[in-house]
JSON list of C-alpha atoms in Angstrom, two decimals:
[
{"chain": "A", "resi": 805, "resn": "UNK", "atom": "CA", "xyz": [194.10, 4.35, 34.48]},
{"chain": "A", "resi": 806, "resn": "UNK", "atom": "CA", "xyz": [191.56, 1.79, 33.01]},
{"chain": "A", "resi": 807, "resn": "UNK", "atom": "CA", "xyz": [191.97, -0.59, 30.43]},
{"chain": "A", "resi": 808, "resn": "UNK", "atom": "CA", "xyz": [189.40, -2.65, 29.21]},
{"chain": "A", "resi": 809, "resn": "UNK", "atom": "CA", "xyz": [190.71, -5.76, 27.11]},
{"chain": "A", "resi": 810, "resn": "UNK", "atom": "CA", "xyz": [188.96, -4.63, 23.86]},
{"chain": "A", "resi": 811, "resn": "UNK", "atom": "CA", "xyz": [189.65, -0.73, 23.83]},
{"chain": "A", "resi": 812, "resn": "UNK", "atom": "CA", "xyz": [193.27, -0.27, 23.07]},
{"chain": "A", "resi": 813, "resn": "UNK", "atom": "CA", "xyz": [193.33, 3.22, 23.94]},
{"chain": "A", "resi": 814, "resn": "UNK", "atom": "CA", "xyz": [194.80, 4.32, 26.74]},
{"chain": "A", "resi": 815, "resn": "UNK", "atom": "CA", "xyz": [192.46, 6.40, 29.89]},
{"chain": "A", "resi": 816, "resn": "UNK", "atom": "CA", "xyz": [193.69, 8.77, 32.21]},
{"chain": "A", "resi": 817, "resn": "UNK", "atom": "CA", "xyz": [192.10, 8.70, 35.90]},
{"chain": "A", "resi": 818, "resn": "UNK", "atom": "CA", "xyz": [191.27, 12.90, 36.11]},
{"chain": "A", "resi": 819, "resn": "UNK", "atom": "CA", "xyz": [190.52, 12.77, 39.96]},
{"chain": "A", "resi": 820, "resn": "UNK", "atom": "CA", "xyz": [193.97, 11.44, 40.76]},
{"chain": "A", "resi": 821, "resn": "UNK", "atom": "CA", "xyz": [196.02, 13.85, 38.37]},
{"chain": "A", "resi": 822, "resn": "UNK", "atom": "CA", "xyz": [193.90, 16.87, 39.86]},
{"chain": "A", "resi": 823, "resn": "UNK", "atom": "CA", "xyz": [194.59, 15.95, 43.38]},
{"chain": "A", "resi": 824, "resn": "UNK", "atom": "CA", "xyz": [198.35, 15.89, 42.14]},
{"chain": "A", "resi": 825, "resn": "UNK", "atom": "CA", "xyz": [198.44, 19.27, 40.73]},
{"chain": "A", "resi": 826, "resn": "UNK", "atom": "CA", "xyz": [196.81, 20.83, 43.79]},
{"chain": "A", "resi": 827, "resn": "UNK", "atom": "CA", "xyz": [199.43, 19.28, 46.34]},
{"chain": "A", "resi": 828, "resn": "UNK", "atom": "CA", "xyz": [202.22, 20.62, 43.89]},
{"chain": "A", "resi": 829, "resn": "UNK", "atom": "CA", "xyz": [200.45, 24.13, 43.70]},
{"chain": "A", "resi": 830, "resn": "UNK", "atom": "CA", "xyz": [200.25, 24.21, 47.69]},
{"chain": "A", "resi": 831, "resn": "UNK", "atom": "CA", "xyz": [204.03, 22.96, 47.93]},
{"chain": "A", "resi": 832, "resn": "UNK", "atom": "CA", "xyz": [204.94, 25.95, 45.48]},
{"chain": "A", "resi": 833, "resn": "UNK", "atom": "CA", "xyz": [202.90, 28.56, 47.35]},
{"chain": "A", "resi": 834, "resn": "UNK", "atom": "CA", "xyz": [204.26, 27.41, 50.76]},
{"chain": "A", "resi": 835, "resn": "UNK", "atom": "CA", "xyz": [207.68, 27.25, 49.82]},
{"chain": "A", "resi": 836, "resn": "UNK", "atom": "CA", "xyz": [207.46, 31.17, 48.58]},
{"chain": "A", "resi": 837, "resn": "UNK", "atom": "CA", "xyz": [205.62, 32.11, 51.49]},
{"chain": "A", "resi": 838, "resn": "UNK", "atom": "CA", "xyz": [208.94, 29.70, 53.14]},
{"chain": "A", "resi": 839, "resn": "UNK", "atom": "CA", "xyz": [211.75, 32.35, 51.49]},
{"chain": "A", "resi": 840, "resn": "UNK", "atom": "CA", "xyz": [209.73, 35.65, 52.08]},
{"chain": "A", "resi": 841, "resn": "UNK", "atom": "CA", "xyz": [210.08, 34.72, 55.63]},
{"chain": "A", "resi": 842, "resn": "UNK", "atom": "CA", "xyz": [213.26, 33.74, 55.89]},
{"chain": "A", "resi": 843, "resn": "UNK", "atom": "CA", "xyz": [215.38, 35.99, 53.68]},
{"chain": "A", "resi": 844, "resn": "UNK", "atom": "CA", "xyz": [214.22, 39.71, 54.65]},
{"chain": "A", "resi": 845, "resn": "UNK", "atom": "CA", "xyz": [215.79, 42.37, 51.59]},
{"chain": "A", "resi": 846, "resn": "UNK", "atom": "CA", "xyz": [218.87, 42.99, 52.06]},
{"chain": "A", "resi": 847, "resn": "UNK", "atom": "CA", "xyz": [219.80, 46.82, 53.03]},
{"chain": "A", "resi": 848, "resn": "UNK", "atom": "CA", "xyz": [223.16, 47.79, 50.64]},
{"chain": "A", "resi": 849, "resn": "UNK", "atom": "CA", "xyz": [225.04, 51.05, 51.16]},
{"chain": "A", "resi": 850, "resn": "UNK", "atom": "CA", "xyz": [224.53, 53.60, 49.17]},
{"chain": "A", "resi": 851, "resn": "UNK", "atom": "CA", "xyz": [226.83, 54.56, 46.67]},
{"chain": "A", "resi": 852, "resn": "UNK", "atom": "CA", "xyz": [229.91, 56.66, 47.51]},
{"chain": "A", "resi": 853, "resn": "UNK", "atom": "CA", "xyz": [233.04, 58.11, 46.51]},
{"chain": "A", "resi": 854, "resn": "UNK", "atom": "CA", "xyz": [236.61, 55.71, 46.49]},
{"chain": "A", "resi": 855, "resn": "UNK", "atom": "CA", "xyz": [238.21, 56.90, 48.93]},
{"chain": "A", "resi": 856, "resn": "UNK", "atom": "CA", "xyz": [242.17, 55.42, 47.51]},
{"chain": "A", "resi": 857, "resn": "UNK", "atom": "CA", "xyz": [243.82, 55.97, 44.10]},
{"chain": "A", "resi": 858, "resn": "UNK", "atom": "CA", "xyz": [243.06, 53.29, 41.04]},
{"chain": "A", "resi": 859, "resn": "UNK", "atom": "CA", "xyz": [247.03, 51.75, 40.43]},
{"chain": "A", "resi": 860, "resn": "UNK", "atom": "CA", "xyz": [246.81, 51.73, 36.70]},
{"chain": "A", "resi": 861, "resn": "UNK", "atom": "CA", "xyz": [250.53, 52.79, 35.93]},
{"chain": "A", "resi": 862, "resn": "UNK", "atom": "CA", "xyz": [252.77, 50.45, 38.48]},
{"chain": "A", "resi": 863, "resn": "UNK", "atom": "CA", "xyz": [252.40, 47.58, 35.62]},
{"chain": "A", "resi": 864, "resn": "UNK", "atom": "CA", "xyz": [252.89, 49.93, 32.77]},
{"chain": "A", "resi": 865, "resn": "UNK", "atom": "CA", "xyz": [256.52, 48.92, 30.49]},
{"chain": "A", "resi": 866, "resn": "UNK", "atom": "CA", "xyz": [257.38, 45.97, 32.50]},
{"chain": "A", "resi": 867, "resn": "UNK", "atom": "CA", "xyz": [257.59, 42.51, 31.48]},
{"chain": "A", "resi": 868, "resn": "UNK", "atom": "CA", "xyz": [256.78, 39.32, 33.69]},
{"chain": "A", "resi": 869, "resn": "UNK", "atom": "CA", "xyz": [257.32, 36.07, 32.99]},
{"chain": "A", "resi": 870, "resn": "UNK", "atom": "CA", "xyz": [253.80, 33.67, 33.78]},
{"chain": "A", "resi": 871, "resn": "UNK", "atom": "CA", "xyz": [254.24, 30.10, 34.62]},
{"chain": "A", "resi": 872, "resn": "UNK", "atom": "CA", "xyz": [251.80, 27.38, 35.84]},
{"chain": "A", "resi": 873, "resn": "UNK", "atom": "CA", "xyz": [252.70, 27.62, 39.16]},
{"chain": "A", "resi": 874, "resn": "UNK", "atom": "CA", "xyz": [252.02, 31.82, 38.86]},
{"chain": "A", "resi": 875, "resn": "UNK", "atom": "CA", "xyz": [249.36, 32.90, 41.03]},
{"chain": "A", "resi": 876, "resn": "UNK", "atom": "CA", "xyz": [246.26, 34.61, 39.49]},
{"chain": "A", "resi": 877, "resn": "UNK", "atom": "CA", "xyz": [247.30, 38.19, 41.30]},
{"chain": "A", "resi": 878, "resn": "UNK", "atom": "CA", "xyz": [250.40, 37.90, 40.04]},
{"chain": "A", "resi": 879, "resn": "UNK", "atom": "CA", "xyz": [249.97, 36.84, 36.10]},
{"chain": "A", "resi": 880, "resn": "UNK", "atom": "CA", "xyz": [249.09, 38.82, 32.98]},
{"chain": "A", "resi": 881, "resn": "UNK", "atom": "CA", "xyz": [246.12, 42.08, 33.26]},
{"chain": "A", "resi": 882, "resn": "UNK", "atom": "CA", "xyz": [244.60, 43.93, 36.44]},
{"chain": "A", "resi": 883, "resn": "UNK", "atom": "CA", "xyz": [243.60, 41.59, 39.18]},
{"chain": "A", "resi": 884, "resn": "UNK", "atom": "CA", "xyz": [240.48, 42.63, 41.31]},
{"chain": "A", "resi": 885, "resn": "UNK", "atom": "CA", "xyz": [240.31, 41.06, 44.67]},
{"chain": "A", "resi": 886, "resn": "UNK", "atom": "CA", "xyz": [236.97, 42.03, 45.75]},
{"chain": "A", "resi": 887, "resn": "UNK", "atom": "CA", "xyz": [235.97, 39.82, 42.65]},
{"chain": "A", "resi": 888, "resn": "UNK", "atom": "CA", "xyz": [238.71, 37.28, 42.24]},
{"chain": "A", "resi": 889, "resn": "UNK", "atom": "CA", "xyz": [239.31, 38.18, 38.59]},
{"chain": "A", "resi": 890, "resn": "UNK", "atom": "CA", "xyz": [241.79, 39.28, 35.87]},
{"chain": "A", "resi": 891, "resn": "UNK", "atom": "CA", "xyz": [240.97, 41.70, 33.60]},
{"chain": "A", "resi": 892, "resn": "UNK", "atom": "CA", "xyz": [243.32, 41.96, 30.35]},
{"chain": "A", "resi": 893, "resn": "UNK", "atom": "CA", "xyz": [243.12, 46.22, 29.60]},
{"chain": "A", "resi": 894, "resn": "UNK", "atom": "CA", "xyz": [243.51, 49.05, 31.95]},
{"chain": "A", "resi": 895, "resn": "UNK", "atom": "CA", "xyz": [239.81, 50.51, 30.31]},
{"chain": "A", "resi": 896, "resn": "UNK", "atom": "CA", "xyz": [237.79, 47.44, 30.96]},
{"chain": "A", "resi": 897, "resn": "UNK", "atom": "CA", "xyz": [238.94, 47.49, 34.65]},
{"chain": "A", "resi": 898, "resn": "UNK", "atom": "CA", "xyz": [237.95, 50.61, 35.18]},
{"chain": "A", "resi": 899, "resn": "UNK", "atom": "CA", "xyz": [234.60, 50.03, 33.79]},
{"chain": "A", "resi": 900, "resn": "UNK", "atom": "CA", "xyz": [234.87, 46.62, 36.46]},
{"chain": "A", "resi": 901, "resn": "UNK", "atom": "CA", "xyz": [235.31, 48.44, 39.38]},
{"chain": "A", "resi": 902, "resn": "UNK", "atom": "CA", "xyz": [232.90, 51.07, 38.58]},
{"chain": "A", "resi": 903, "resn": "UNK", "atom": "CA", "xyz": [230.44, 47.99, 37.48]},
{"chain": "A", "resi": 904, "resn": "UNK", "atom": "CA", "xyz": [227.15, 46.61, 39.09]},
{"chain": "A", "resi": 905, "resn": "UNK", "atom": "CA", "xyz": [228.90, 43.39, 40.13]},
{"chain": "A", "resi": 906, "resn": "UNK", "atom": "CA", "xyz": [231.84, 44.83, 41.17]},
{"chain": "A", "resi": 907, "resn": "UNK", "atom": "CA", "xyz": [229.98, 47.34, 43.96]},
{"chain": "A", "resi": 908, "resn": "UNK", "atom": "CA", "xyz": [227.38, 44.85, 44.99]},
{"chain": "A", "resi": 909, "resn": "UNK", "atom": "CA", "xyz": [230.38, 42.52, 45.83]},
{"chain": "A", "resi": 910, "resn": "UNK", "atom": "CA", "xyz": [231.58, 45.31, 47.89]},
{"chain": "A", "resi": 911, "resn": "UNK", "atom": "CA", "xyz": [228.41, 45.70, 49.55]},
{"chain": "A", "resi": 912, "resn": "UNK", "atom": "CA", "xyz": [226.83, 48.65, 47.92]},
{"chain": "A", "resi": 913, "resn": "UNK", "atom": "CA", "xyz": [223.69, 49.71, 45.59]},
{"chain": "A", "resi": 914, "resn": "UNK", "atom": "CA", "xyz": [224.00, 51.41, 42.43]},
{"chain": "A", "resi": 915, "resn": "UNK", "atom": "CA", "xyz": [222.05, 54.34, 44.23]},
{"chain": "A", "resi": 916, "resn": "UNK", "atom": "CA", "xyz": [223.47, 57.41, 44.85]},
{"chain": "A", "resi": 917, "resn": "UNK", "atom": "CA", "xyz": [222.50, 59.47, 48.13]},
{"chain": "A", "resi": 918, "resn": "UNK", "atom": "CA", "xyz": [220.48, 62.56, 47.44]},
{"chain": "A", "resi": 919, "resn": "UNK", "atom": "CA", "xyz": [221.81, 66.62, 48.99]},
{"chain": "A", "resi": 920, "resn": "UNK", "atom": "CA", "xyz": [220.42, 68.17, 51.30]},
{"chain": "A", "resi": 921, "resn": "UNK", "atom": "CA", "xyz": [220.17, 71.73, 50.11]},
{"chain": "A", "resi": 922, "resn": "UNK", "atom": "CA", "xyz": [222.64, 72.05, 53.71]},
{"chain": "A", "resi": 923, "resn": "UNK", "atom": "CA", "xyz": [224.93, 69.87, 52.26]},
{"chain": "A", "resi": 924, "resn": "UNK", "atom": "CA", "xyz": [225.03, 71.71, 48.59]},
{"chain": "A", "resi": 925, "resn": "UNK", "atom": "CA", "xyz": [225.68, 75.01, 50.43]},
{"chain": "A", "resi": 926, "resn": "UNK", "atom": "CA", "xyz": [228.38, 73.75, 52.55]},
{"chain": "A", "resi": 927, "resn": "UNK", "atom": "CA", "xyz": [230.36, 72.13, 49.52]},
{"chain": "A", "resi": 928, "resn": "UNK", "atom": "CA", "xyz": [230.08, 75.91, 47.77]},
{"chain": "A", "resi": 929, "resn": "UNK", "atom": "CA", "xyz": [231.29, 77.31, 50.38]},
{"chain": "A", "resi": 930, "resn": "UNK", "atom": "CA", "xyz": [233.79, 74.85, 50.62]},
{"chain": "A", "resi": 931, "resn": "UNK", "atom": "CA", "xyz": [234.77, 75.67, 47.11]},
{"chain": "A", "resi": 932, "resn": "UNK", "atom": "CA", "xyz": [235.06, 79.43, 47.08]},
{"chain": "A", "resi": 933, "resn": "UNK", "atom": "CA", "xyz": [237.41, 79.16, 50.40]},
{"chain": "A", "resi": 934, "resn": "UNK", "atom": "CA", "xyz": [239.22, 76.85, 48.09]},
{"chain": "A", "resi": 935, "resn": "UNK", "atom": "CA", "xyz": [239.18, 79.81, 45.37]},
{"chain": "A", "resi": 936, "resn": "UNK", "atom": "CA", "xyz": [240.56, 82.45, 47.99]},
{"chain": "A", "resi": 937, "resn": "UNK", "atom": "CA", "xyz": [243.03, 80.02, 48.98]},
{"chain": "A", "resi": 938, "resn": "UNK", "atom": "CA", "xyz": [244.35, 80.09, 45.75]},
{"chain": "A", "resi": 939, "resn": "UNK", "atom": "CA", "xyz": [244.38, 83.65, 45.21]},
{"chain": "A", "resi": 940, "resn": "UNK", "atom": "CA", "xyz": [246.03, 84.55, 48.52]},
{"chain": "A", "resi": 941, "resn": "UNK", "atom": "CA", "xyz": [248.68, 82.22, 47.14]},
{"chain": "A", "resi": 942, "resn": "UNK", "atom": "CA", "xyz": [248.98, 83.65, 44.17]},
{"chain": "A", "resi": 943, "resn": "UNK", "atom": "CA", "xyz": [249.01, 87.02, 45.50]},
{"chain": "A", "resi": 944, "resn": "UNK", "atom": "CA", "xyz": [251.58, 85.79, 47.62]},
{"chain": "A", "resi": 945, "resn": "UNK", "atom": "CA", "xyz": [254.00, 84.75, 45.24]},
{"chain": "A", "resi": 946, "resn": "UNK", "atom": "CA", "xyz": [253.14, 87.29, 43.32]},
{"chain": "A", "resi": 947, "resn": "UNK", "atom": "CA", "xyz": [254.33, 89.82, 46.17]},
{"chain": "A", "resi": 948, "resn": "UNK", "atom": "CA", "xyz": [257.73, 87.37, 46.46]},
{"chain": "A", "resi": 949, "resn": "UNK", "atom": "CA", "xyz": [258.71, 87.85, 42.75]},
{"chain": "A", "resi": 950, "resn": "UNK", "atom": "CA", "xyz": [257.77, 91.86, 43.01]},
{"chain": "A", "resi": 951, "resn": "UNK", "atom": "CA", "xyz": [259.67, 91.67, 45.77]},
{"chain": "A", "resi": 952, "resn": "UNK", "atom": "CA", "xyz": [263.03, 90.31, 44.25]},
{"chain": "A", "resi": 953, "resn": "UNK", "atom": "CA", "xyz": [262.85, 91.96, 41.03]},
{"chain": "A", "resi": 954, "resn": "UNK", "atom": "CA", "xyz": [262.68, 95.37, 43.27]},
{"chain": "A", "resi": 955, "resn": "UNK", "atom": "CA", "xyz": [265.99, 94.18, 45.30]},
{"chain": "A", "resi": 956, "resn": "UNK", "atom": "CA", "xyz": [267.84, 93.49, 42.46]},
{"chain": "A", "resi": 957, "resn": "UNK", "atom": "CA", "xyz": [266.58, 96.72, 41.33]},
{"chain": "A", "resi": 958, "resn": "UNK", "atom": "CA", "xyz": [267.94, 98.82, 44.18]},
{"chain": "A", "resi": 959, "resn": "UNK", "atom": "CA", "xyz": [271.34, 96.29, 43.97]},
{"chain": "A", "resi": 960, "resn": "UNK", "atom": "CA", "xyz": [272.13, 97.54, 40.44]},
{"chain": "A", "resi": 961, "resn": "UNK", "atom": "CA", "xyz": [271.37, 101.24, 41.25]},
{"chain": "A", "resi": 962, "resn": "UNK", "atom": "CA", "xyz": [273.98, 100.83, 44.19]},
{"chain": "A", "resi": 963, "resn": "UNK", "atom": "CA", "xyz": [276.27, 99.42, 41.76]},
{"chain": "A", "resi": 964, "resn": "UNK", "atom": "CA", "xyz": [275.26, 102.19, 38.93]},
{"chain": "A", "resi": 965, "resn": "UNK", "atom": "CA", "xyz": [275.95, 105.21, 41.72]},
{"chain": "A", "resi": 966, "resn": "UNK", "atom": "CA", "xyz": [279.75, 103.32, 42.61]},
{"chain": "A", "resi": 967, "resn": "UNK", "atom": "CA", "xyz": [280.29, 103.14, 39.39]},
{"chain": "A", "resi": 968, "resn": "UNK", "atom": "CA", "xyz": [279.60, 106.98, 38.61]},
{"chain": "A", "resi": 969, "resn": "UNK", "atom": "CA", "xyz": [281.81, 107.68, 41.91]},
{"chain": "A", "resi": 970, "resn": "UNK", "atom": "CA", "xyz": [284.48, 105.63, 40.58]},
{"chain": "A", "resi": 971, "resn": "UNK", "atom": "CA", "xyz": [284.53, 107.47, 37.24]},
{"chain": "A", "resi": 972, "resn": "UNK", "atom": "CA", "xyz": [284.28, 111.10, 38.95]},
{"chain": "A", "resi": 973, "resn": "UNK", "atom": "CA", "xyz": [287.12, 110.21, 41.15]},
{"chain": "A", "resi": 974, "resn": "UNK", "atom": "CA", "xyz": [289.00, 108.99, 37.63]},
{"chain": "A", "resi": 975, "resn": "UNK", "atom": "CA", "xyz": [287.97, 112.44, 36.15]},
{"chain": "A", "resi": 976, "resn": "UNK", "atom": "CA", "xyz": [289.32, 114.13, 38.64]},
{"chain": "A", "resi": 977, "resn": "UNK", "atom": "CA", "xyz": [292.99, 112.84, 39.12]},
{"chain": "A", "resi": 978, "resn": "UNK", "atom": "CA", "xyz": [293.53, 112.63, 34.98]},
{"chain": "A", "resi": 979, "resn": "UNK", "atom": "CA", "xyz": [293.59, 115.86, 34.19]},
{"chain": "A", "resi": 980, "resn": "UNK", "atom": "CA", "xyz": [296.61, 116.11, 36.47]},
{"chain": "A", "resi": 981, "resn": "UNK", "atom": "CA", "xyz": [298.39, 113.43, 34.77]},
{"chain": "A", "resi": 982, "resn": "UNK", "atom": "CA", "xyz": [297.30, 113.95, 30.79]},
{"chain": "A", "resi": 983, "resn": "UNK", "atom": "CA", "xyz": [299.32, 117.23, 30.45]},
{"chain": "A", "resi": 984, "resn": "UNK", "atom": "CA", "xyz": [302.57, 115.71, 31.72]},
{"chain": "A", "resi": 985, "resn": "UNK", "atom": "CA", "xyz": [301.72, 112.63, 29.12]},
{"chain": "A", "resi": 986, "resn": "UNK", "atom": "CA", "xyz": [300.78, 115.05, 26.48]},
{"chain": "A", "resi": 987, "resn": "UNK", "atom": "CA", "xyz": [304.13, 116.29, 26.89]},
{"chain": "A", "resi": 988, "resn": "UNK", "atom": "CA", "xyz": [305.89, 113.89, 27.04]},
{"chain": "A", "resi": 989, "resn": "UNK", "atom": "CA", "xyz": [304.22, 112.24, 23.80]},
{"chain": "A", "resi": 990, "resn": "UNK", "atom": "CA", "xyz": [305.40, 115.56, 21.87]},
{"chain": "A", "resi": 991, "resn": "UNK", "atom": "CA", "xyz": [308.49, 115.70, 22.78]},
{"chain": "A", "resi": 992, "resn": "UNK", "atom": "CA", "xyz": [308.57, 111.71, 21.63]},
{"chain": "A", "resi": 993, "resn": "UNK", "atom": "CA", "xyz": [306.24, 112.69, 18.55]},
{"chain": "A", "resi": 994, "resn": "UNK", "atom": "CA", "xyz": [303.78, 110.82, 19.40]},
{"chain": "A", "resi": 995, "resn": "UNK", "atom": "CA", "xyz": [300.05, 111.48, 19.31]},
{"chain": "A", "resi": 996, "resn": "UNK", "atom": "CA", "xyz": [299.18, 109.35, 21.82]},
{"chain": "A", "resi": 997, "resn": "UNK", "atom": "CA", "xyz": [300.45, 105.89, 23.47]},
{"chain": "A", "resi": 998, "resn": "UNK", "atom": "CA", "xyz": [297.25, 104.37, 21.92]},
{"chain": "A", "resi": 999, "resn": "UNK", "atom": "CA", "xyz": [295.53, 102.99, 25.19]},
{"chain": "A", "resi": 1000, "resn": "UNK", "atom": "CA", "xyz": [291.84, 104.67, 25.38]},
{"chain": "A", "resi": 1001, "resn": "UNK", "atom": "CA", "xyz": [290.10, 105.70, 28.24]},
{"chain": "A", "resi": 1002, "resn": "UNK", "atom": "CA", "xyz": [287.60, 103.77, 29.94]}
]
């Protein structure tokens, strides 16, 4: 920068300012060729199934009492530990833990594995064992209640054919003993001593 005494103006020395702006462009380019080095990508897991139930209910109806001293796991909401954060509704922790930050904190991509066509035919079979499993079992109770309705079928016809032995063994010792009663109700003058057969 030059200033001549009668020139107020202020001039700016180009060669210096250019030689400044190429050693910042070279200390830019070198410290990006610096972190492609030294920080290769990092390989996350793909994303999978959880593989433990979400506890949304074990809070549900109870009341706790907060104070300062209360430790963040333990005050108001859902507390994720993964994260170190409370979230206030059962809905938005869902959508946490089924979140971007949530799984990268755990370690994984938002990228799901692709099936093999191997792996799609072993889950269908899978599933249809699964079907006949559930059939057999339902045939099988099936069979069990078939099977007790048809005992206490044969129980009641055992009871029925006692009860039809029991009356022909009746039947056959009244007749002896109604024309001695009959008698003796006419010679009373009665009709009958009013008890009915049964």
């Amino acid at each position: 920068m030059t200033m001549r005494p009668d020139d107020h103006r202020r001039k700016w020395d180009k060669d210096e300012f250019e030689r400044i702006a190429a050693e910042r462009l070279r200390e830019e380019i070198e410290e990006e060729e610096r972190a492609k080095k030294k920080a290769p990508p990092i390989k996350r897991e793909l994303l999978k199934q959880r593989d433990y139930k979400v506890d949304l209910d074990s809070k549900l109806g109870k009341s706790v009492v907060i104070t300062k001293n209360t430790p963040t796991s333990q005050s108001g909401g859902y507390y994720c530990n993964v994260c170190d954060c409370i979230v206030k509704d059962s809905i938005n922790f869902l959508d946490h833990i089924n979140g971007k930050k949530h799984q990268r904190n755990l370690g994984m991509s938002m990228k799901i594995e692709r099936s093999s066509l191997e792996q799609v035919k072993a889950r269908f079979a899978l599933n249809k064992r699964k079907l006949e499993d559930k059939k057999r079992e339902y045939e099988l109770d099936s069979r069990l209640r078939e099977a007790a309705e048809e005992e206490t079928r044969v129980k009641e016809l055992r009871r029925e054919r006692r009860r039809d032995k029991k009356r022909k063994l009746q039947e056959i010792d009244e007749p002896e003993s109604t024309p001695a009663q009959s008698e003796l109700a006419q010679i009373m003058g009665f009709s009958g001593f009013g008890a009915s057969k049964k």
